[in-house]
């Protein structure tokens, strides 16, 4: 089911949680499950993807290629 009112950083935290193996938080305020993983959100430049990330939010170019490219050429419309 689609969800609404999800910020970009909410999506990054969800990707971090999946990247870390969906751990259960030790305490209600345990940042180790969502603030570090594919993205380091406690840094000066949050939202930059780490090298070797397993689960991540695709950037614009990756999203476009996934929708329009079939392995040999690009389509005019997204692949169905």
Coordinates of C-alpha atoms in Angstrom, one line a residue:
X1 CA 0.0 0.0 0.0
X2 CA 1.3 3.5 -0.8
X3 CA 2.1 5.8 2.1
X4 CA 2.0 9.6 2.3
X5 CA 3.8 12.3 4.2
X6 CA 7.2 10.6 4.0
X7 CA 10.1 12.9 3.9
X8 CA 13.3 12.2 2.0
X9 CA 15.1 11.6 5.3
X10 CA 12.4 9.2 6.4
X11 CA 13.2 7.2 3.2
X12 CA 16.9 7.3 4.0
X13 CA 16.3 6.1 7.5
X14 CA 14.2 3.2 6.2
X15 CA 16.9 2.3 3.8
X16 CA 19.5 2.3 6.7
X17 CA 17.2 0.1 8.7
X18 CA 16.9 -2.4 5.8
X19 CA 20.7 -2.2 5.2
X20 CA 21.4 -3.0 8.8
X21 CA 19.2 -6.2 8.7
X22 CA 16.0 -4.7 10.2
X23 CA 17.3 -4.7 13.8
X24 CA 15.1 -4.0 16.8
X25 CA 16.1 -0.9 18.7
X26 CA 17.6 -1.6 22.1
X27 CA 16.0 1.5 23.5
X28 CA 13.3 3.9 22.1
X29 CA 16.1 6.4 21.2
X30 CA 18.7 4.0 19.8
X31 CA 20.1 5.8 16.7
X32 CA 22.3 2.8 15.6
X33 CA 19.4 1.2 13.7
X34 CA 18.5 4.1 11.4
X35 CA 21.1 6.9 11.5
X36 CA 24.0 4.9 10.1
X37 CA 24.0 2.2 7.3
X38 CA 23.8 3.0 3.6
X39 CA 23.7 6.7 4.6
X40 CA 25.4 8.5 7.5
X41 CA 22.7 10.9 8.8
X42 CA 24.6 12.2 11.8
X43 CA 27.3 13.9 9.6
X44 CA 27.8 17.4 8.3
X45 CA 26.6 16.3 4.8
X46 CA 23.7 13.9 5.5
X47 CA 22.2 12.0 2.7
X48 CA 25.3 11.0 0.8
X49 CA 25.3 7.3 0.0
X50 CA 28.2 5.2 1.2
X51 CA 30.2 3.1 -1.2
X52 CA 29.1 -0.5 -1.1
X53 CA 25.6 0.2 0.1
X54 CA 23.3 -2.8 -0.2
X55 CA 19.9 -1.1 0.1
X56 CA 19.5 2.5 -0.9
X57 CA 17.2 5.1 -2.5
X58 CA 18.0 5.5 -6.2
X59 CA 19.1 8.8 -7.5
X60 CA 17.4 10.4 -10.6
X61 CA 19.7 8.7 -13.1
X62 CA 19.3 5.3 -11.6
X63 CA 15.5 5.7 -11.4
X64 CA 15.4 6.8 -15.1
X65 CA 17.5 3.9 -16.3
X66 CA 15.4 1.4 -14.3
X67 CA 12.2 2.7 -15.9
X68 CA 13.3 3.2 -19.5
X69 CA 16.3 1.0 -20.2
X70 CA 15.9 -2.7 -21.2
X71 CA 19.6 -3.7 -21.4
X72 CA 20.2 -2.7 -25.0
X73 CA 18.3 0.5 -25.7
X74 CA 16.1 3.2 -24.1
X75 CA 12.3 3.3 -24.5
X76 CA 10.2 6.4 -25.1
X77 CA 7.9 5.4 -22.3
X78 CA 8.5 3.5 -19.0
X79 CA 8.7 -0.3 -19.4
X80 CA 5.6 -2.1 -18.3

